[in-house]
Amino acid sequence: MKVTPVVDARTRRWRAALFLFMLATGVSMASWVARTPAVRDALDVSTGAMGLVLFGLSVGSMAGVLVSGGLVRRHGGRTVITFGAGLLVAGLLVIAGGAALEVSGGVFGGLALFGAGLGLAEVAFNIEGAAVERTVGRPVLPVLHGCFSLGTVVGALLGMGLTAVRFPVGWHLATVAVAVAAAGIRTVRAIPPGTGREDAEPRAGERAGAGGWRAQVEVWRDRRLVLIGLIVLAMAFAEGSANDWLPLLMVDGHGTSATAGSLTFMLFAVAMTTGRFAGGPLLVRYGPAAVVRASAVVAAVGVALVVFSSSALLAGAAVVLWGLGASLGFPVTVSAAGEGEGERDASARVAAVSTAGYAAFLVGPPSLGFLADHVGLRAAMIVVLVLLGGAALITGALRRRTATPVAGDGGEATGGGAAGGGAAGGGVASRGAAGGGAVGGGASSAHSGPV
């Protein structure tokens, strides 16, 4: 008989606070992306020059992602989230000031701060979310990332509305910064201290000071974790490719209008949000391996229809499959990485897989542009199709490790290390971070994820 753990009020506040701040983070990301054309006009720069300004977001994001895991191990998740939230708010305010004063360097610096805050906070949030899953015994990470996706939809709609009435972009972003600060304060107060922090004393057989980067590298000796890392690379790449290229893919590849391209991306974001909020019961019933295998196949079908269909209408409808299929890959793999014999090991594994996923989400998709110069953007997306097919073949690595059976888990098992459905939890989205494709696209490039 399956026993559902009793969730106390403190844990409920902890979980709700994580949901709140991920929602606020999604709103802030999409708010920036939706106002990118207005910022470009305010700065009076070319598209190429605006691309250099946007590079600040990518640099800051990767820097934050790469150092976050080690900082969590040293100081704990709450401290890192506090610092990340502060950088995120400061970045929004600097962007708002730079746009109002028409200073390109100010916007670049603000984007670097904003991206660093996102990178720091998102890895720490995955570690916190995995810890909540182990406590409550139910999937948490899919809904956590779903809140980010929902925030991108809300932020994009808000941005489009304020753009239509020509509301000043500086005041818009400053207002969002205040809202994010309020959400951050409430979140930090509800998070218990020390999640993910390594013990002061080394374990038997371990040298003193063996942590940080060394710990994040050593976890990759686990063959299962390597396979999980390959799955998250493929799934995050699929999500990031849609974020960076989907509007342009519809415009250049299928001859649609720019408005139709933006609406197509909005459809993708809604599908991502729906998949993440609806995925929990499927994960509990069928287990993470079966769900991610099916997700990879569904996403591959969607990508194939977008690439090979001659009908723009069919391709536009197929992005629903792309979004639904990609929605659970990132969060479920992160959750599976969190299984283990103790929180210390779990935090190191979650940080390692999160870093790999965000790197694929941020760095991989832009490389498709170089390939597209030679074969076209539609043909370049075949890379995404191949990666999804490969991921579907190795999802057995996501089977739960422990031995207490759960009814309806499709032959998989769960127990204390994963806390029941916890191992099934789960994605820049997302992830959010890069944004280079946003120039001139309005809300079309709002990231839905691998946060």
Short mmCIF file of C-alpha atoms in Angstrom, two decimals:
data_model
loop_
_atom_site.label_atom_id
_atom_site.label_comp_id
_atom_site.label_asym_id
_atom_site.label_seq_id
_atom_site.Cartn_x
_atom_site.Cartn_y
_atom_site.Cartn_z
CA MET A 1 0.00 0.00 0.00
CA LYS A 2 1.38 3.37 -0.99
CA VAL A 3 1.59 5.89 1.85
CA THR A 4 1.41 9.56 0.92
CA PRO A 5 3.70 11.67 3.13
CA VAL A 6 2.10 14.37 5.23
CA VAL A 7 3.36 17.77 4.09
CA ASP A 8 3.73 20.25 6.93
CA ALA A 9 3.02 23.98 6.68
CA ARG A 10 6.71 24.89 6.53
CA THR A 11 7.30 22.65 3.52
CA ARG A 12 4.19 23.99 1.80
CA ARG A 13 5.50 27.55 2.23
CA TRP A 14 8.88 26.44 0.89
CA ARG A 15 7.31 24.87 -2.19
CA ALA A 16 4.93 27.78 -2.82
CA ALA A 17 7.78 30.29 -2.51
CA LEU A 18 9.79 28.47 -5.17
CA PHE A 19 6.77 28.48 -7.48
CA LEU A 20 6.23 32.21 -6.89
CA PHE A 21 9.76 33.25 -7.72
CA MET A 22 9.99 31.04 -10.81
CA LEU A 23 6.78 32.68 -12.05
CA ALA A 24 8.28 36.11 -11.41
CA THR A 25 11.49 35.10 -13.19
CA GLY A 26 9.54 34.01 -16.27
CA VAL A 27 7.63 37.29 -16.30
CA SER A 28 10.86 39.28 -16.07
CA MET A 29 12.53 37.36 -18.91
CA ALA A 30 9.57 37.68 -21.26
CA SER A 31 9.08 41.35 -20.31
CA TRP A 32 12.62 42.09 -21.45
CA VAL A 33 12.31 40.09 -24.66
CA ALA A 34 8.95 41.63 -25.56
CA ARG A 35 10.43 45.14 -25.30
CA THR A 36 13.64 44.37 -27.21
CA PRO A 37 12.49 46.23 -30.37
CA ALA A 38 11.64 49.27 -28.23
CA VAL A 39 15.05 49.15 -26.59
CA ARG A 40 16.74 48.88 -29.99
CA ASP A 41 14.81 51.93 -31.19
CA ALA A 42 15.67 53.87 -28.03
CA LEU A 43 19.37 53.08 -28.45
CA ASP A 44 19.14 53.85 -32.20
CA VAL A 45 21.52 51.00 -33.13
CA SER A 46 21.61 48.55 -36.01
CA THR A 47 20.50 44.95 -35.68
CA GLY A 48 24.15 43.86 -35.64
CA ALA A 49 25.01 46.31 -32.87
CA MET A 50 21.96 45.18 -30.92
CA GLY A 51 23.23 41.63 -31.22
CA LEU A 52 26.39 42.70 -29.43
CA VAL A 53 24.31 44.31 -26.70
CA LEU A 54 22.31 41.10 -26.29
CA PHE A 55 25.54 39.15 -25.93
CA GLY A 56 25.72 40.51 -22.38
CA LEU A 57 22.79 38.28 -21.43
CA SER A 58 24.47 35.14 -22.75
CA VAL A 59 27.78 35.93 -21.04
CA GLY A 60 26.12 36.67 -17.72
CA SER A 61 23.88 33.61 -17.88
CA MET A 62 26.67 31.14 -18.56
CA ALA A 63 28.88 32.69 -15.89
CA GLY A 64 26.08 32.33 -13.34
CA VAL A 65 25.27 28.76 -14.35
CA LEU A 66 28.90 27.62 -14.20
CA VAL A 67 29.58 28.92 -10.68
CA SER A 68 26.18 28.29 -9.09
CA GLY A 69 26.66 24.63 -8.19
CA GLY A 70 29.93 25.25 -6.35
CA LEU A 71 28.47 28.23 -4.51
CA VAL A 72 25.48 26.17 -3.37
CA ARG A 73 27.80 23.47 -2.02
CA ARG A 74 29.73 26.10 -0.11
CA HIS A 75 26.98 28.44 1.11
CA GLY A 76 23.63 26.68 0.58
CA GLY A 77 20.80 27.30 -1.85
CA ARG A 78 19.09 30.12 0.04
CA THR A 79 22.21 32.28 0.05
CA VAL A 80 22.82 31.75 -3.66
CA ILE A 81 19.18 32.47 -4.51
CA THR A 82 19.34 35.66 -2.44
CA PHE A 83 22.40 36.85 -4.32
CA GLY A 84 20.97 35.76 -7.68
CA ALA A 85 17.69 37.56 -7.04
CA GLY A 86 19.59 40.71 -6.11
CA LEU A 87 21.59 40.59 -9.34
CA LEU A 88 18.44 39.93 -11.35
CA VAL A 89 16.64 42.96 -9.88
CA ALA A 90 19.72 45.15 -10.24
CA GLY A 91 20.06 44.04 -13.87
CA LEU A 92 16.48 44.99 -14.68
CA LEU A 93 16.94 48.42 -13.12
CA VAL A 94 20.20 49.01 -15.01
CA ILE A 95 18.56 47.92 -18.28
CA ALA A 96 15.66 50.29 -17.60
CA GLY A 97 18.07 53.14 -16.89
CA GLY A 98 20.22 52.36 -19.92
CA ALA A 99 17.18 52.33 -22.20
CA ALA A 100 15.83 55.57 -20.74
CA LEU A 101 19.21 57.30 -21.06
CA GLU A 102 19.87 55.70 -24.46
CA VAL A 103 23.20 54.19 -23.36
CA SER A 104 24.09 50.92 -25.08
CA GLY A 105 26.81 50.08 -22.56
CA GLY A 106 24.32 50.44 -19.74
CA VAL A 107 21.92 47.97 -21.36
CA PHE A 108 24.80 45.53 -22.01
CA GLY A 109 25.90 45.74 -18.36
CA GLY A 110 22.34 45.37 -17.14
CA LEU A 111 21.83 42.28 -19.28
CA ALA A 112 25.05 40.76 -17.91
CA LEU A 113 23.83 41.32 -14.34
CA PHE A 114 20.37 40.02 -15.21
CA GLY A 115 21.78 36.90 -16.87
CA ALA A 116 24.17 36.21 -14.00
CA GLY A 117 21.28 36.44 -11.55
CA LEU A 118 19.21 34.03 -13.65
CA GLY A 119 22.05 31.54 -13.93
CA LEU A 120 22.83 31.61 -10.22
CA ALA A 121 19.21 31.34 -9.14
CA GLU A 122 18.05 28.68 -11.58
CA VAL A 123 20.64 26.03 -10.69
CA ALA A 124 20.02 26.71 -7.00
CA PHE A 125 16.26 26.44 -7.62
CA ASN A 126 16.71 23.01 -9.20
CA ILE A 127 18.61 21.87 -6.11
CA GLU A 128 15.92 23.30 -3.82
CA GLY A 129 13.15 21.76 -5.94
CA ALA A 130 14.79 18.32 -5.83
CA ALA A 131 15.06 18.64 -2.04
CA VAL A 132 11.34 19.49 -1.81
CA GLU A 133 10.54 16.42 -3.90
CA ARG A 134 12.44 14.20 -1.51
CA THR A 135 10.44 15.74 1.33
CA VAL A 136 6.90 15.67 -0.10
CA GLY A 137 7.16 12.45 -2.10
CA ARG A 138 5.53 13.90 -5.21
CA PRO A 139 6.76 15.54 -8.44
CA VAL A 140 7.62 19.19 -7.88
CA LEU A 141 10.16 20.15 -10.53
CA PRO A 142 7.77 19.91 -13.54
CA VAL A 143 5.40 22.40 -11.91
CA LEU A 144 8.35 24.55 -10.80
CA HIS A 145 9.52 24.87 -14.39
CA GLY A 146 5.92 25.16 -15.51
CA CYS A 147 5.65 28.30 -13.38
CA PHE A 148 8.57 29.77 -15.32
CA SER A 149 6.87 28.86 -18.60
CA LEU A 150 3.59 30.37 -17.39
CA GLY A 151 5.50 33.50 -16.44
CA THR A 152 6.90 33.82 -19.95
CA VAL A 153 3.40 33.66 -21.40
CA VAL A 154 2.11 36.27 -18.95
CA GLY A 155 5.15 38.49 -19.49
CA ALA A 156 4.92 38.25 -23.26
CA LEU A 157 1.23 39.17 -23.26
CA LEU A 158 1.89 42.06 -20.86
CA GLY A 159 4.80 43.25 -22.99
CA MET A 160 2.78 43.15 -26.20
CA GLY A 161 -0.02 45.10 -24.53
CA LEU A 162 2.29 47.79 -23.15
CA THR A 163 4.06 48.00 -26.49
CA ALA A 164 0.71 48.57 -28.21
CA VAL A 165 -0.06 51.55 -25.95
CA ARG A 166 3.55 52.79 -26.20
CA PHE A 167 4.20 52.59 -22.48
CA PRO A 168 7.81 53.68 -21.75
CA VAL A 169 10.08 50.66 -21.68
CA GLY A 170 12.14 52.04 -18.79
CA TRP A 171 9.14 52.34 -16.50
CA HIS A 172 7.88 48.93 -17.60
CA LEU A 173 11.12 47.13 -16.68
CA ALA A 174 11.53 49.14 -13.46
CA THR A 175 8.04 48.10 -12.36
CA VAL A 176 8.82 44.46 -13.13
CA ALA A 177 12.03 44.81 -11.08
CA VAL A 178 10.04 45.97 -8.06
CA ALA A 179 7.64 43.04 -8.43
CA VAL A 180 10.54 40.57 -8.73
CA ALA A 181 12.19 42.09 -5.64
CA ALA A 182 8.99 41.61 -3.64
CA ALA A 183 8.69 38.00 -4.80
CA GLY A 184 12.36 37.41 -4.02
CA ILE A 185 12.05 38.69 -0.46
CA ARG A 186 9.06 36.48 0.21
CA THR A 187 10.79 33.48 -1.35
CA VAL A 188 14.03 33.82 0.59
CA ARG A 189 12.17 34.07 3.88
CA ALA A 190 10.40 30.76 3.18
CA ILE A 191 13.46 28.74 2.09
CA PRO A 192 15.21 26.81 4.88
CA PRO A 193 18.93 27.49 5.23
CA GLY A 194 21.64 25.09 4.18
CA THR A 195 20.00 23.10 1.36
CA GLY A 196 22.77 21.62 -0.77
CA ARG A 197 25.58 22.86 1.46
CA GLU A 198 28.33 20.29 1.93
CA ASP A 199 29.40 19.19 5.39
CA ALA A 200 32.24 20.99 7.07
CA GLU A 201 33.93 17.65 7.80
CA PRO A 202 34.93 15.42 4.87
CA ARG A 203 33.49 11.92 4.67
CA ALA A 204 35.61 8.82 5.18
CA GLY A 205 38.20 8.47 2.45
CA GLU A 206 37.69 12.02 1.18
CA ARG A 207 40.34 14.70 1.39
CA ALA A 208 39.54 17.92 3.18
CA GLY A 209 38.43 20.59 0.79
CA ALA A 210 37.40 18.11 -1.88
CA GLY A 211 34.33 20.00 -3.07
CA GLY A 212 33.30 22.69 -5.47
CA TRP A 213 34.49 22.05 -9.01
CA ARG A 214 36.17 18.77 -8.06
CA ALA A 215 32.90 17.39 -6.69
CA GLN A 216 30.97 18.47 -9.79
CA VAL A 217 33.49 16.72 -12.05
CA GLU A 218 33.75 13.54 -9.97
CA VAL A 219 30.01 12.84 -10.10
CA TRP A 220 30.37 12.20 -13.84
CA ARG A 221 32.17 8.95 -13.04
CA ASP A 222 28.69 7.48 -12.59
CA ARG A 223 27.73 5.90 -15.94
CA ARG A 224 24.03 6.41 -15.22
CA LEU A 225 24.58 10.11 -14.63
CA VAL A 226 26.45 10.39 -17.93
CA LEU A 227 23.44 8.91 -19.74
CA ILE A 228 21.12 11.29 -17.88
CA GLY A 229 23.42 14.12 -18.95
CA LEU A 230 23.13 13.05 -22.59
CA ILE A 231 19.33 13.00 -22.30
CA VAL A 232 19.20 16.49 -20.81
CA LEU A 233 21.55 17.76 -23.53
CA ALA A 234 19.17 16.53 -26.23
CA MET A 235 15.97 17.71 -24.56
CA ALA A 236 17.36 21.12 -23.57
CA PHE A 237 18.76 21.55 -27.08
CA ALA A 238 15.29 20.87 -28.51
CA GLU A 239 13.72 23.44 -26.20
CA GLY A 240 16.41 26.05 -26.79
CA SER A 241 16.25 25.59 -30.56
CA ALA A 242 12.57 26.51 -30.55
CA ASN A 243 13.24 29.49 -28.32
CA ASP A 244 15.97 30.83 -30.58
CA TRP A 245 14.75 29.88 -34.04
CA LEU A 246 11.06 28.99 -34.19
CA PRO A 247 9.69 32.40 -35.28
CA LEU A 248 12.41 32.78 -37.92
CA LEU A 249 11.91 29.15 -38.96
CA MET A 250 8.26 29.88 -39.72
CA VAL A 251 9.00 33.18 -41.48
CA ASP A 252 11.98 32.08 -43.59
CA GLY A 253 11.24 28.37 -43.84
CA HIS A 254 7.48 28.46 -44.42
CA GLY A 255 6.90 32.00 -45.70
CA THR A 256 4.60 33.17 -42.89
CA SER A 257 4.35 36.76 -41.68
CA ALA A 258 6.36 37.99 -38.70
CA THR A 259 3.15 38.21 -36.68
CA ALA A 260 2.32 34.61 -37.49
CA GLY A 261 5.84 33.61 -36.47
CA SER A 262 5.41 35.30 -33.09
CA LEU A 263 2.02 33.69 -32.57
CA THR A 264 3.49 30.31 -33.45
CA PHE A 265 6.08 30.74 -30.76
CA MET A 266 3.36 31.75 -28.31
CA LEU A 267 1.64 28.46 -29.17
CA PHE A 268 4.88 26.63 -28.39
CA ALA A 269 5.19 28.42 -25.02
CA VAL A 270 1.60 27.54 -24.10
CA ALA A 271 2.25 23.89 -25.03
CA MET A 272 5.37 23.87 -22.85
CA THR A 273 3.42 25.32 -19.94
CA THR A 274 0.59 22.83 -20.37
CA GLY A 275 2.96 19.87 -20.54
CA ARG A 276 4.77 20.86 -17.37
CA PHE A 277 1.64 21.42 -15.31
CA ALA A 278 -0.08 18.28 -16.60
CA GLY A 279 2.95 15.98 -16.44
CA GLY A 280 2.94 15.14 -12.73
CA PRO A 281 0.18 12.48 -12.78
CA LEU A 282 1.73 10.83 -15.85
CA LEU A 283 5.09 10.66 -14.11
CA VAL A 284 3.60 9.10 -11.00
CA ARG A 285 1.64 6.53 -13.01
CA TYR A 286 4.13 5.52 -15.69
CA GLY A 287 7.51 6.54 -14.32
CA PRO A 288 10.12 8.97 -15.69
CA ALA A 289 11.73 6.58 -18.19
CA ALA A 290 8.49 5.85 -20.05
CA VAL A 291 7.30 9.47 -19.95
CA VAL A 292 10.56 10.95 -21.25
CA ARG A 293 10.78 8.28 -23.96
CA ALA A 294 7.29 9.18 -25.14
CA SER A 295 8.10 12.89 -24.80
CA ALA A 296 11.18 12.58 -26.99
CA VAL A 297 9.16 10.73 -29.66
CA VAL A 298 6.35 13.30 -29.57
CA ALA A 299 8.83 16.18 -29.83
CA ALA A 300 10.61 14.42 -32.71
CA VAL A 301 7.31 14.03 -34.59
CA GLY A 302 6.62 17.74 -34.09
CA VAL A 303 10.07 18.76 -35.32
CA ALA A 304 9.82 16.40 -38.30
CA LEU A 305 6.50 17.92 -39.37
CA VAL A 306 7.92 21.44 -39.06
CA VAL A 307 10.99 20.46 -41.10
CA PHE A 308 9.47 18.26 -43.81
CA SER A 309 5.88 19.50 -44.18
CA SER A 310 5.15 21.76 -47.14
CA SER A 311 2.12 23.21 -45.35
CA ALA A 312 2.72 26.22 -43.15
CA LEU A 313 -0.55 25.52 -41.34
CA LEU A 314 0.46 21.93 -40.52
CA ALA A 315 3.93 23.07 -39.45
CA GLY A 316 2.38 25.71 -37.19
CA ALA A 317 0.11 23.13 -35.58
CA ALA A 318 3.03 20.73 -35.16
CA VAL A 319 4.80 23.10 -32.77
CA VAL A 320 2.23 21.99 -30.19
CA LEU A 321 3.78 18.50 -30.36
CA TRP A 322 7.25 20.04 -30.23
CA GLY A 323 6.36 22.01 -27.11
CA LEU A 324 4.51 19.21 -25.32
CA GLY A 325 7.32 16.77 -26.07
CA ALA A 326 10.08 19.08 -24.92
CA SER A 327 8.30 20.28 -21.80
CA LEU A 328 9.24 17.52 -19.33
CA GLY A 329 12.71 16.54 -20.54
CA PHE A 330 14.73 19.07 -18.57
CA PRO A 331 12.88 18.88 -15.23
CA VAL A 332 12.55 15.09 -15.21
CA THR A 333 16.24 14.49 -15.91
CA VAL A 334 17.24 16.96 -13.20
CA SER A 335 14.93 15.18 -10.77
CA ALA A 336 16.33 11.75 -11.68
CA ALA A 337 19.84 13.08 -11.09
CA GLY A 338 18.77 14.01 -7.56
CA GLU A 339 18.31 10.39 -6.50
CA GLY A 340 21.00 9.13 -4.18
CA GLU A 341 22.05 8.18 -0.70
CA GLY A 342 22.24 11.66 0.73
CA GLU A 343 21.50 15.29 0.09
CA ARG A 344 25.15 16.15 -0.40
CA ASP A 345 25.60 13.72 -3.31
CA ALA A 346 22.18 14.62 -4.68
CA SER A 347 22.99 18.32 -4.77
CA ALA A 348 26.24 17.70 -6.64
CA ARG A 349 24.47 15.56 -9.23
CA VAL A 350 21.60 18.01 -9.67
CA ALA A 351 24.07 20.87 -10.10
CA ALA A 352 26.08 18.90 -12.67
CA VAL A 353 23.06 17.90 -14.77
CA SER A 354 21.51 21.38 -14.49
CA THR A 355 24.74 22.95 -15.71
CA ALA A 356 24.89 20.55 -18.66
CA GLY A 357 21.27 21.26 -19.53
CA TYR A 358 21.61 25.03 -19.35
CA ALA A 359 24.79 24.91 -21.41
CA ALA A 360 22.95 22.96 -24.12
CA PHE A 361 20.00 25.34 -23.86
CA LEU A 362 22.12 28.49 -24.17
CA VAL A 363 25.13 27.55 -26.28
CA GLY A 364 23.93 24.74 -28.56
CA PRO A 365 21.00 26.25 -30.50
CA PRO A 366 22.86 29.36 -31.71
CA SER A 367 25.34 27.04 -33.45
CA LEU A 368 22.53 25.94 -35.75
CA GLY A 369 22.78 29.36 -37.39
CA PHE A 370 26.20 28.50 -38.83
CA LEU A 371 24.84 25.25 -40.26
CA ALA A 372 21.76 27.05 -41.60
CA ASP A 373 24.00 29.33 -43.66
CA HIS A 374 24.93 26.27 -45.72
CA VAL A 375 21.83 24.05 -45.73
CA GLY A 376 18.96 26.32 -44.68
CA LEU A 377 17.24 26.63 -41.32
CA ARG A 378 14.70 23.86 -41.89
CA ALA A 379 17.39 21.36 -42.82
CA ALA A 380 19.54 22.46 -39.86
CA MET A 381 16.73 21.39 -37.53
CA ILE A 382 17.40 17.77 -38.51
CA VAL A 383 20.15 17.93 -35.87
CA VAL A 384 17.42 18.40 -33.25
CA LEU A 385 15.54 15.44 -34.70
CA VAL A 386 18.61 13.18 -34.49
CA LEU A 387 19.34 14.20 -30.89
CA LEU A 388 15.76 13.51 -29.82
CA GLY A 389 15.89 10.08 -31.44
CA GLY A 390 19.10 9.30 -29.57
CA ALA A 391 17.62 10.45 -26.27
CA ALA A 392 14.60 8.17 -26.73
CA LEU A 393 16.94 5.16 -26.94
CA ILE A 394 18.66 5.74 -23.56
CA THR A 395 15.79 6.81 -21.29
CA GLY A 396 16.20 3.57 -19.34
CA ALA A 397 18.80 5.50 -17.32
CA LEU A 398 15.92 7.43 -15.76
CA ARG A 399 14.44 4.37 -14.05
CA ARG A 400 14.26 4.90 -10.34
CA ARG A 401 17.07 3.29 -8.45
CA THR A 402 15.55 2.27 -5.15
CA ALA A 403 13.51 -0.80 -4.45
CA THR A 404 10.19 0.10 -2.86
CA PRO A 405 7.54 -0.53 -5.53
CA VAL A 406 4.90 2.02 -6.42
CA ALA A 407 1.68 0.93 -8.06
CA GLY A 408 1.38 1.94 -11.67
CA ASP A 409 5.03 2.82 -12.06
CA GLY A 410 5.47 0.71 -15.15
CA GLY A 411 7.86 -1.73 -13.54
CA GLU A 412 10.07 0.97 -12.07
CA ALA A 413 10.58 1.44 -8.37
CA THR A 414 10.89 4.25 -5.96
CA GLY A 415 11.77 4.81 -2.37
CA GLY A 416 13.43 7.04 0.13
CA GLY A 417 16.11 8.45 -2.09
CA ALA A 418 13.65 9.79 -4.60
CA ALA A 419 10.69 10.08 -2.31
CA GLY A 420 8.13 8.41 -4.48
CA GLY A 421 7.17 10.57 -7.37
CA GLY A 422 10.05 12.87 -6.61
CA ALA A 423 12.30 11.13 -9.04
CA ALA A 424 9.82 11.80 -11.71
CA GLY A 425 9.88 15.50 -11.27
CA GLY A 426 11.39 17.93 -13.33
CA GLY A 427 13.08 22.22 -17.54
CA VAL A 428 15.74 27.13 -19.47
CA ALA A 429 14.16 26.71 -19.22
CA SER A 430 14.51 27.31 -18.32
CA ARG A 431 15.70 27.79 -18.58
CA GLY A 432 15.73 31.29 -19.58
CA ALA A 433 18.69 33.07 -20.77
CA ALA A 434 19.98 33.68 -24.21
CA GLY A 435 17.71 36.06 -26.11
CA GLY A 436 19.88 36.77 -29.08
CA GLY A 437 17.09 35.93 -31.52
CA ALA A 438 14.83 38.52 -30.00
CA VAL A 439 15.94 41.47 -32.08
CA GLY A 440 13.00 42.75 -34.01
CA GLY A 441 10.89 39.81 -32.95
CA GLY A 442 9.00 41.29 -30.06
CA ALA A 443 7.68 38.58 -27.82
CA SER A 444 8.63 35.92 -30.28
CA SER A 445 11.79 34.90 -28.44
CA ALA A 446 10.58 34.75 -24.84
CA HIS A 447 12.28 31.76 -23.31
CA SER A 448 10.05 29.09 -21.86
CA GLY A 449 12.48 27.10 -20.13
CA PRO A 450 15.20 24.97 -19.50
CA VAL A 451 14.43 27.20 -16.18
#
